[in-house]
Amino acid sequence: MRILDRLVIKNFLMLFCLFLLCAPPLFVLGDLAEHLDDYIDRGLSLGEVSMSYVYMYPLFIQWCFPIAALLGAVFTVHWMTKHREIVAAKAGGISFHRLVAPLLIAGVLLTGVALALTEVVPRTNKISAQILRSEAPGRSWRSDFVYRSEEGVSWQVNRLTASDGRMTDVVIERPVTDDRNGLHLIAEGARFQAEDGWILAQGFMRTLSGDSAETTIEFDRLMMADLVERPEELLEVPPEP
């Protein structure tokens, strides 16, 4: 490789890496500004949000590859034009196309790197989404989720903290079967006690029988011992199919 080729590639890679380091934080700031209210509503800590963006960084880097390569090539040629290196190369019998040929080779190699990132990005995005959805392993709370038990009971919960067994904005549905009535519960909150099970507060309960008859009551406090799911079970994320 000629000295001139090494100079072109060195300048290009230096500018490419510079743009690649500077651009992703802009994506982070833009995404954070868009979703900040959502993160606050979910009760995510600064560490959790930061860790989610660490796992999203490969995606942002992949987004930056085309623009970083374009800007790197443009500014490399501009730098060489400014310092009369293109004129000197032409005076030495080197055409412009031959002079910028290393940029094409570097572009092909960087395309391979970008394709390799496509294998990494889905995995890191999945981990980031699990953190933001409160599904990271070892977490003691979960927010904005739906859970369906083996008995067919569906839970829709705004926030659950397993440490104290409390939930907020709860909707529970149980379908009608031959041996039990259907159930539709809406409650502002719920608390789990080992002896009594789930105790719901401030809500409505609608009971549906097999003959389509229904009864609706309003309650301030309702004990539901037949709901056997414990807070730790509601933290479990169903496996992917």
Coordinates of C-alpha atoms in Angstrom, one line a residue:
M1 CA 0.0 0.0 0.0
R2 CA 1.3 3.4 -1.0
I3 CA 2.1 6.1 1.5
L4 CA -0.6 8.2 -0.1
D5 CA -3.2 5.4 0.3
R6 CA -2.4 5.1 4.0
L7 CA -2.7 8.8 4.4
V8 CA -6.2 8.8 2.8
I9 CA -7.4 5.9 4.8
K10 CA -6.0 7.3 8.1
N11 CA -7.7 10.6 7.6
F12 CA -11.0 9.0 6.6
L13 CA -11.0 6.5 9.6
M14 CA -10.1 9.3 12.0
L15 CA -13.1 11.4 10.8
F16 CA -15.4 8.4 10.6
C17 CA -14.6 7.4 14.2
L18 CA -15.0 11.0 15.4
F19 CA -18.5 11.2 13.9
L20 CA -19.3 7.7 15.1
L21 CA -18.5 8.8 18.7
C22 CA -20.3 12.1 18.6
A23 CA -23.5 11.2 16.8
P24 CA -25.0 8.4 19.0
P25 CA -25.3 10.7 22.1
L26 CA -27.6 12.9 20.0
F27 CA -29.9 9.9 19.4
V28 CA -29.8 9.2 23.1
L29 CA -30.8 12.7 24.0
G30 CA -33.6 12.8 21.4
D31 CA -35.0 9.4 22.5
L32 CA -34.7 10.4 26.2
A33 CA -36.6 13.7 25.6
E34 CA -39.4 11.8 23.8
H35 CA -39.8 9.1 26.5
L36 CA -38.8 10.9 29.7
D37 CA -42.4 11.3 31.0
D38 CA -43.0 7.6 30.3
Y39 CA -39.9 6.6 32.3
I40 CA -41.0 8.7 35.2
D41 CA -44.5 7.3 35.2
R42 CA -43.1 3.8 35.3
G43 CA -40.8 4.7 38.2
L44 CA -37.6 3.7 36.4
S45 CA -34.4 4.8 38.2
L46 CA -31.6 6.7 36.5
G47 CA -29.4 3.6 36.6
E48 CA -32.1 1.5 34.8
V49 CA -32.6 4.1 32.1
S50 CA -28.9 4.5 31.6
M51 CA -28.4 0.7 31.4
S52 CA -31.2 0.5 28.8
Y53 CA -29.4 3.1 26.6
V54 CA -26.1 1.2 27.0
Y55 CA -27.8 -1.8 25.4
M56 CA -29.4 0.4 22.7
Y57 CA -26.0 1.9 21.8
P58 CA -25.2 -0.7 19.1
L59 CA -28.5 0.3 17.4
F60 CA -27.5 4.0 17.5
I61 CA -24.1 3.2 16.2
Q62 CA -25.6 1.2 13.3
W63 CA -27.8 4.2 12.5
C64 CA -24.7 6.4 12.4
F65 CA -22.7 4.3 10.0
P66 CA -24.0 5.8 6.7
I67 CA -23.8 9.4 7.8
A68 CA -20.4 8.9 9.4
A69 CA -19.1 7.3 6.3
L70 CA -20.5 10.1 4.1
L71 CA -19.2 12.9 6.2
G72 CA -15.8 11.1 6.6
A73 CA -15.4 10.8 2.9
V74 CA -16.5 14.4 2.2
F75 CA -14.3 16.0 4.8
T76 CA -11.3 13.8 3.8
V77 CA -11.6 15.1 0.2
H78 CA -12.1 18.6 1.5
W79 CA -9.1 18.4 3.7
M80 CA -6.9 17.2 0.8
T81 CA -8.2 19.9 -1.5
K82 CA -7.6 22.6 1.1
H83 CA -4.0 21.5 1.6
R84 CA -3.4 21.2 -2.2
E85 CA -2.7 17.4 -1.9
I86 CA -5.0 16.6 -4.8
V87 CA -3.2 19.1 -7.0
A88 CA 0.1 17.6 -5.9
A89 CA -1.1 14.0 -6.6
K90 CA -2.3 15.0 -10.1
A91 CA 1.0 16.7 -10.8
G92 CA 2.6 13.3 -9.9
G93 CA 0.5 11.5 -12.4
I94 CA -2.1 10.1 -10.0
S95 CA -5.7 10.6 -11.1
F96 CA -8.5 11.7 -8.7
H97 CA -10.3 8.3 -9.0
R98 CA -7.1 6.5 -8.0
L99 CA -6.6 8.9 -5.2
V100 CA -10.0 8.2 -3.6
A101 CA -10.0 4.4 -4.3
P102 CA -9.0 3.6 -0.7
L103 CA -12.2 5.3 0.4
L104 CA -14.2 2.8 -1.6
I105 CA -12.3 -0.1 -0.1
A106 CA -12.8 1.2 3.4
G107 CA -16.5 1.7 2.6
V108 CA -16.8 -2.0 1.6
L109 CA -15.0 -3.1 4.8
L110 CA -17.3 -0.9 7.0
T111 CA -20.3 -2.4 5.2
G112 CA -19.2 -5.8 6.5
V113 CA -18.9 -4.3 10.1
A114 CA -22.4 -2.8 9.8
L115 CA -23.8 -6.2 8.7
A116 CA -22.1 -7.9 11.7
L117 CA -23.9 -5.3 13.9
T118 CA -27.2 -6.6 12.6
E119 CA -26.6 -9.8 14.5
V120 CA -25.9 -8.0 17.7
V121 CA -28.6 -5.3 17.6
P122 CA -31.6 -7.6 18.1
R123 CA -30.1 -9.2 21.2
T124 CA -29.2 -5.9 22.8
N125 CA -32.5 -4.3 21.9
K126 CA -34.3 -7.2 23.6
I127 CA -32.3 -6.7 26.8
S128 CA -33.0 -2.9 26.7
A129 CA -36.7 -3.5 26.2
Q130 CA -36.8 -6.0 29.1
I131 CA -35.2 -3.3 31.4
L132 CA -37.7 -0.7 30.3
R133 CA -40.6 -3.1 30.7
S134 CA -39.4 -4.1 34.2
E135 CA -38.6 -7.6 33.1
A136 CA -35.0 -7.8 33.9
P137 CA -33.9 -10.9 35.9
G138 CA -34.0 -10.4 39.7
R139 CA -36.4 -7.4 39.6
S140 CA -38.8 -7.1 42.5
W141 CA -41.3 -5.0 40.6
R142 CA -43.0 -4.7 37.3
S143 CA -45.1 -2.1 35.6
D144 CA -47.7 -1.8 32.8
F145 CA -48.1 -5.5 32.1
V146 CA -50.6 -8.3 31.5
Y147 CA -50.4 -11.7 33.1
R148 CA -52.5 -14.8 32.3
S149 CA -52.5 -17.7 34.8
E150 CA -52.8 -21.4 34.0
E151 CA -56.4 -21.3 35.2
G152 CA -57.3 -18.6 32.6
V153 CA -57.3 -15.6 35.0
S154 CA -56.1 -12.5 33.3
W155 CA -54.4 -9.7 35.2
Q156 CA -53.8 -6.2 33.9
V157 CA -51.7 -4.2 36.3
N158 CA -50.3 -0.7 36.1
R159 CA -47.6 -1.4 38.8
L160 CA -46.7 -4.3 41.1
T161 CA -44.1 -4.3 43.8
A162 CA -43.4 -7.8 45.1
S163 CA -41.5 -6.7 48.1
D164 CA -44.6 -5.3 49.8
G165 CA -47.2 -7.2 47.7
R166 CA -49.0 -4.1 46.4
M167 CA -50.5 -3.3 43.0
T168 CA -52.1 -0.2 41.5
D169 CA -54.8 0.1 38.8
V170 CA -55.8 -3.5 38.6
V171 CA -58.1 -5.3 36.2
I172 CA -58.8 -9.0 36.7
E173 CA -60.9 -11.1 34.4
R174 CA -61.9 -14.8 34.8
P175 CA -64.0 -16.5 32.1
V176 CA -67.2 -18.4 32.8
T177 CA -66.8 -22.2 33.2
D178 CA -69.2 -25.0 34.1
D179 CA -68.3 -25.0 37.8
R180 CA -67.8 -21.3 38.5
N181 CA -69.0 -17.9 37.5
G182 CA -67.1 -15.4 35.3
L183 CA -65.5 -12.4 37.0
H184 CA -64.6 -8.9 36.0
L185 CA -62.8 -6.8 38.7
I186 CA -61.6 -3.2 38.6
A187 CA -59.7 -1.8 41.6
E188 CA -57.6 1.2 42.3
G189 CA -55.2 -0.9 44.3
A190 CA -54.6 -4.4 45.9
R191 CA -52.5 -5.8 48.6
F192 CA -51.4 -9.4 49.1
Q193 CA -51.3 -11.0 52.6
A194 CA -50.1 -14.5 53.2
E195 CA -53.0 -15.5 55.3
D196 CA -55.9 -13.8 53.4
G197 CA -54.6 -13.7 49.9
W198 CA -55.4 -10.6 47.7
I199 CA -57.3 -7.7 49.2
L200 CA -58.6 -5.3 46.7
A201 CA -59.5 -1.6 47.4
Q202 CA -61.9 0.9 45.9
G203 CA -63.4 -0.7 42.8
F204 CA -66.2 -2.7 41.1
M205 CA -66.9 -6.4 40.8
R206 CA -69.1 -7.8 38.1
T207 CA -70.1 -11.5 38.3
L208 CA -71.3 -13.4 35.2
S209 CA -73.2 -16.7 35.4
G210 CA -73.6 -19.3 32.8
D211 CA -77.1 -18.2 31.9
S212 CA -75.8 -14.7 31.1
A213 CA -77.1 -13.1 34.3
E214 CA -74.8 -10.6 35.9
T215 CA -74.4 -8.8 39.1
T216 CA -72.3 -5.7 39.8
I217 CA -71.3 -4.4 43.2
E218 CA -69.1 -1.5 44.3
F219 CA -66.6 -2.1 47.1
D220 CA -64.2 -0.3 49.3
R221 CA -62.4 -3.4 50.4
L222 CA -62.8 -6.9 49.0
M223 CA -61.0 -10.1 50.0
M224 CA -60.3 -12.5 47.1
A225 CA -58.9 -15.6 48.7
D226 CA -59.6 -17.7 45.5
L227 CA -57.0 -15.7 43.5
V228 CA -54.1 -17.9 44.3
E229 CA -51.4 -16.1 42.2
R230 CA -48.7 -14.7 44.5
P231 CA -46.8 -11.5 43.7
E232 CA -43.7 -13.4 42.8
E233 CA -45.6 -15.4 40.2
L234 CA -46.9 -12.2 38.5
L235 CA -43.3 -11.0 38.1
E236 CA -42.6 -14.0 35.8
V237 CA -42.3 -13.2 32.1
P238 CA -43.9 -15.8 29.8
P239 CA -41.3 -17.6 27.6
E240 CA -41.2 -16.7 23.9
P241 CA -42.9 -19.1 21.5

